[in-house]
mmCIF file of C-alpha atoms in Angstrom:
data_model
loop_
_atom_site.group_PDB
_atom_site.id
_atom_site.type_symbol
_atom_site.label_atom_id
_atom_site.label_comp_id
_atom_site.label_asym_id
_atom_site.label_seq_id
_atom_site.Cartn_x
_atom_site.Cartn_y
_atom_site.Cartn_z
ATOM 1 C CA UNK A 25 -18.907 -16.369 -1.616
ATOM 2 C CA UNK A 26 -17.523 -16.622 1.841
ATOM 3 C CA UNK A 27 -13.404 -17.400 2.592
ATOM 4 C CA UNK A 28 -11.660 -17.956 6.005
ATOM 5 C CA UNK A 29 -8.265 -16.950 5.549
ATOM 6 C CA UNK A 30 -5.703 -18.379 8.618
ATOM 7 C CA UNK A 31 -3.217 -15.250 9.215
ATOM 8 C CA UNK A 32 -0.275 -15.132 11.868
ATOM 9 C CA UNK A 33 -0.310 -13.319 14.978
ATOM 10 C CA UNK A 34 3.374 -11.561 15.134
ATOM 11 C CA UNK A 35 4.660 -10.216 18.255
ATOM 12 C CA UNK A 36 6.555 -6.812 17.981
ATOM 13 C CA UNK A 37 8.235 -5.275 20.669
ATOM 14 C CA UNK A 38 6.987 -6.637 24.262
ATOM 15 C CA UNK A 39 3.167 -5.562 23.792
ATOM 16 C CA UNK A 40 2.048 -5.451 20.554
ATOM 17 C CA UNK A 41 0.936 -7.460 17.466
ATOM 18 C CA UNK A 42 0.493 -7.189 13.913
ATOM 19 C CA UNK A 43 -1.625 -9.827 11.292
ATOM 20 C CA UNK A 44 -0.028 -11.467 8.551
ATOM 21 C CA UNK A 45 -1.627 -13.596 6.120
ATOM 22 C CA UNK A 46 -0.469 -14.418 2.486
ATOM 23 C CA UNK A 47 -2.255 -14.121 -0.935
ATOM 24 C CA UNK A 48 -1.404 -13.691 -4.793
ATOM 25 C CA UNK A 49 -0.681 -10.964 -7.146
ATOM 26 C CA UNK A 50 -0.727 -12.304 -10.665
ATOM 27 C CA UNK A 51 0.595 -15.984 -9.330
ATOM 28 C CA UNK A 52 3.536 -14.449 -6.835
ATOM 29 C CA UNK A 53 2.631 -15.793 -3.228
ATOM 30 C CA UNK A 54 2.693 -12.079 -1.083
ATOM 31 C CA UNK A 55 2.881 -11.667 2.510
ATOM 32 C CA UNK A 56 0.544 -9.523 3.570
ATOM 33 C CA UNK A 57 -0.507 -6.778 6.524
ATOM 34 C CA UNK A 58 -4.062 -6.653 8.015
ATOM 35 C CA UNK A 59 -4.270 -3.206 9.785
ATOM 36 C CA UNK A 60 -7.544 -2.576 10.519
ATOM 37 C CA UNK A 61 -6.374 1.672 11.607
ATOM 38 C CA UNK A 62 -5.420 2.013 7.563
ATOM 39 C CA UNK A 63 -8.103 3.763 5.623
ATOM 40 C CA UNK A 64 -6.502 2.207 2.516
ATOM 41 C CA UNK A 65 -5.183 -0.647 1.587
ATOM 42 C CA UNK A 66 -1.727 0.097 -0.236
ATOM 43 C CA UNK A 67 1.270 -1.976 -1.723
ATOM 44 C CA UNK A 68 4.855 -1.683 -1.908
ATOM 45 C CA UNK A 69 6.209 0.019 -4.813
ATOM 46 C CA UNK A 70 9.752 -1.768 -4.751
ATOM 47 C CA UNK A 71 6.911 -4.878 -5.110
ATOM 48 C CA UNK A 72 4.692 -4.298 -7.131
ATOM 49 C CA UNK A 73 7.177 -2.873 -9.782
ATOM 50 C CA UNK A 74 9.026 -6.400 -9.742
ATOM 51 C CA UNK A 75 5.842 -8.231 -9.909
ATOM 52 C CA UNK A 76 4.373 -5.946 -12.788
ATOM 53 C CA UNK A 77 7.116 -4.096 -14.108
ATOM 54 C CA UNK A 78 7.876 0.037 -13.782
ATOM 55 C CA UNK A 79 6.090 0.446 -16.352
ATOM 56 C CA UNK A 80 2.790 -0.075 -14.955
ATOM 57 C CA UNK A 81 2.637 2.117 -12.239
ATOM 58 C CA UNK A 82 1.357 5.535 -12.650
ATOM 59 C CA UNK A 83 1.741 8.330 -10.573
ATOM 60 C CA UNK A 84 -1.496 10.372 -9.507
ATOM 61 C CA UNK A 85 -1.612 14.146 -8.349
ATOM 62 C CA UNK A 86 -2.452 13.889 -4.383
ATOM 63 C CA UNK A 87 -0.093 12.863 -1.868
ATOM 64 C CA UNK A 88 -0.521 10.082 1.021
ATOM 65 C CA UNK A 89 -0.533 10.683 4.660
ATOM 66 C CA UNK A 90 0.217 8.117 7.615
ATOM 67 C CA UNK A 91 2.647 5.598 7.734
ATOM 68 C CA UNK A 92 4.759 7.096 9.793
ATOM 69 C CA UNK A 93 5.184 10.270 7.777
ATOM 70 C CA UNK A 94 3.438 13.844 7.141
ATOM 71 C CA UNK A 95 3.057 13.037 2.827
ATOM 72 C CA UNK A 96 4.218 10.613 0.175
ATOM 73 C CA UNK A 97 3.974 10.802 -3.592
ATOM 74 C CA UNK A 98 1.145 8.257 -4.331
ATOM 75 C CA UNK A 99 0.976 5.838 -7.471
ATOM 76 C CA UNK A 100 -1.510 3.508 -8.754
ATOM 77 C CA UNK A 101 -1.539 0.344 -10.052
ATOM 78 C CA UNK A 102 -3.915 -2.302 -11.751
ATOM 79 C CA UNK A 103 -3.492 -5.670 -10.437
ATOM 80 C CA UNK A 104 -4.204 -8.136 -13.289
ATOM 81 C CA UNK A 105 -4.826 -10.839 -10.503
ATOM 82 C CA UNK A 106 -4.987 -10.751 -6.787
ATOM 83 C CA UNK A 107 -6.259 -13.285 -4.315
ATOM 84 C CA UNK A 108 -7.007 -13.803 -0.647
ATOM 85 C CA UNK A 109 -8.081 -17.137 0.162
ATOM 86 C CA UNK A 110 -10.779 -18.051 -2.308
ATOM 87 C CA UNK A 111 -11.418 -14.583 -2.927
ATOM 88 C CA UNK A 112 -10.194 -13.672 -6.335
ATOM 89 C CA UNK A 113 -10.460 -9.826 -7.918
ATOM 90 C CA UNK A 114 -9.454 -9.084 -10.786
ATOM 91 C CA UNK A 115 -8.324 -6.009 -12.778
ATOM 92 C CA UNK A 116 -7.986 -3.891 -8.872
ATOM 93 C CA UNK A 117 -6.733 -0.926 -8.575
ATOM 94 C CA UNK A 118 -4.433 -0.174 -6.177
ATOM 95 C CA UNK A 119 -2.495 2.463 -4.326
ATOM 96 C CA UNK A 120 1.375 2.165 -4.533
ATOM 97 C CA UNK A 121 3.478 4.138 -2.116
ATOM 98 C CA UNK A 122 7.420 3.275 -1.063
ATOM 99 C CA UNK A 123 6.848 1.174 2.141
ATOM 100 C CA UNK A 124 10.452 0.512 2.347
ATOM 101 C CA UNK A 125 10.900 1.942 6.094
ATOM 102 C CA UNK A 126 8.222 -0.693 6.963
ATOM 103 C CA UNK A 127 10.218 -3.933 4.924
ATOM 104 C CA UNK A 128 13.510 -2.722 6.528
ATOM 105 C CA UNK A 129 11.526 -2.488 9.596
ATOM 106 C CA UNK A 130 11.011 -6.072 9.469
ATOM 107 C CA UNK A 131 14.138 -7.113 8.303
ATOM 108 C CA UNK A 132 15.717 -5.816 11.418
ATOM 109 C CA UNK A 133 13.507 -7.848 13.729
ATOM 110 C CA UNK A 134 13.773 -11.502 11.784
ATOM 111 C CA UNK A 135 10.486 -10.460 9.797
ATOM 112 C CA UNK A 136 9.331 -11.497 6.175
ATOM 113 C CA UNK A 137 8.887 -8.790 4.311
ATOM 114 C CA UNK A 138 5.390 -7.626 2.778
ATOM 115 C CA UNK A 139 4.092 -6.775 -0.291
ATOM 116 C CA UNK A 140 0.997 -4.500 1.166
ATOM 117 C CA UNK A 141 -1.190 -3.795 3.898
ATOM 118 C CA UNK A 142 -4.797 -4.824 3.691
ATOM 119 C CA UNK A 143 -7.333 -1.902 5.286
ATOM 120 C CA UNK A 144 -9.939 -0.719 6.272
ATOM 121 C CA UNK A 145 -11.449 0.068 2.888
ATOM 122 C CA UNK A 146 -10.900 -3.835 2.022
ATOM 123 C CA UNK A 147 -12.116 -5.018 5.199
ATOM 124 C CA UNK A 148 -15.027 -3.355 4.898
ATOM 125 C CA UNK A 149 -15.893 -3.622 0.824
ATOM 126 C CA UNK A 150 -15.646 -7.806 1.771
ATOM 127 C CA UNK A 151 -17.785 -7.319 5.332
ATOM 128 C CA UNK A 152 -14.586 -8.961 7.137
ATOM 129 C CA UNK A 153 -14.607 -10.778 10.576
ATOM 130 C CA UNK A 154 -11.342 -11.491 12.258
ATOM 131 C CA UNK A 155 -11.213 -13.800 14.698
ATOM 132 C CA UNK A 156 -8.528 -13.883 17.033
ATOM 133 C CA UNK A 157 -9.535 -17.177 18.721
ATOM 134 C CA UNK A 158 -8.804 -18.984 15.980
ATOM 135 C CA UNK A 159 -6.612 -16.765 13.715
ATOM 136 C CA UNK A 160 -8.441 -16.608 10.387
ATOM 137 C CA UNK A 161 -10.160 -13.718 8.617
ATOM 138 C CA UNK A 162 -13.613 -14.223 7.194
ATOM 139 C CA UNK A 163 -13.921 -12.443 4.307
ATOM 140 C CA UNK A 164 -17.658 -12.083 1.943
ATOM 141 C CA UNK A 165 -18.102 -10.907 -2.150
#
């Protein structure tokens, strides 16, 4: 199955942009980050644990690097539901880390917040295309 997903072009600061696009975790319409430099694809804990509840997040043994700092604890999760366009997984694990600094981030600038950041891992599992042009992202399964 093939999806074209439209996603936003955001300006930040006088020379850069970042992708935004929304999807679904469990029936909650997300906003979402395409960042093509992330190995993984991670979501807000502050999110996810309102979505799913505390309870559901589990902590694992290595930490995180990137996002702006040298380690984070890392968490997982198992997202009952989650969808990009027409592309629907179900029972996917994910990795949860605090992206706070990033939401508050966007807050300051007249931003949306988001729920996670779609990577390279993602990208690549569902052979993505982005295309600029016209703003959508092709995604395969």
């Amino acid at each position: 199955m093939q999806t074209q997903v439209p996603f936003n072009i955001i300006p930040i600061e006088e020379d850069g942009f970042h992708l935004q696009l929304s999807g679904k975790i469990n029936d909650n319409d997300v906003n979402l980050l395409i960042d093509t430099g992330a190995s993984r694809s991670v979501f807000d804990e502050n999110k996810i644990k309102a979505i799913l509840g505390e309870n559901l997040i589990e902590e694992i043994e290595k930490l995180s690097t990137g996002l702006g700092t040298n380690s984070m604890q890392s968490k997982k999760a198992v997202l009952e539901s989650f969808k990009i366009g027409d592309i629907h997984l179900h029972n996917y694990e994910v990795a949860v880390l605090d992206l706070s600094h990033v939401n508050q981030s966007y807050t300051q600038i007249g931003l949306d917040e988001i729920a996670g950041v779609i990577g390279s891992d993602l990208l690549y599992d569902m052979k993505a295309v982005i295309d600029y042009d016209k703003s959508t992202l092709t995604l395969n399964q």
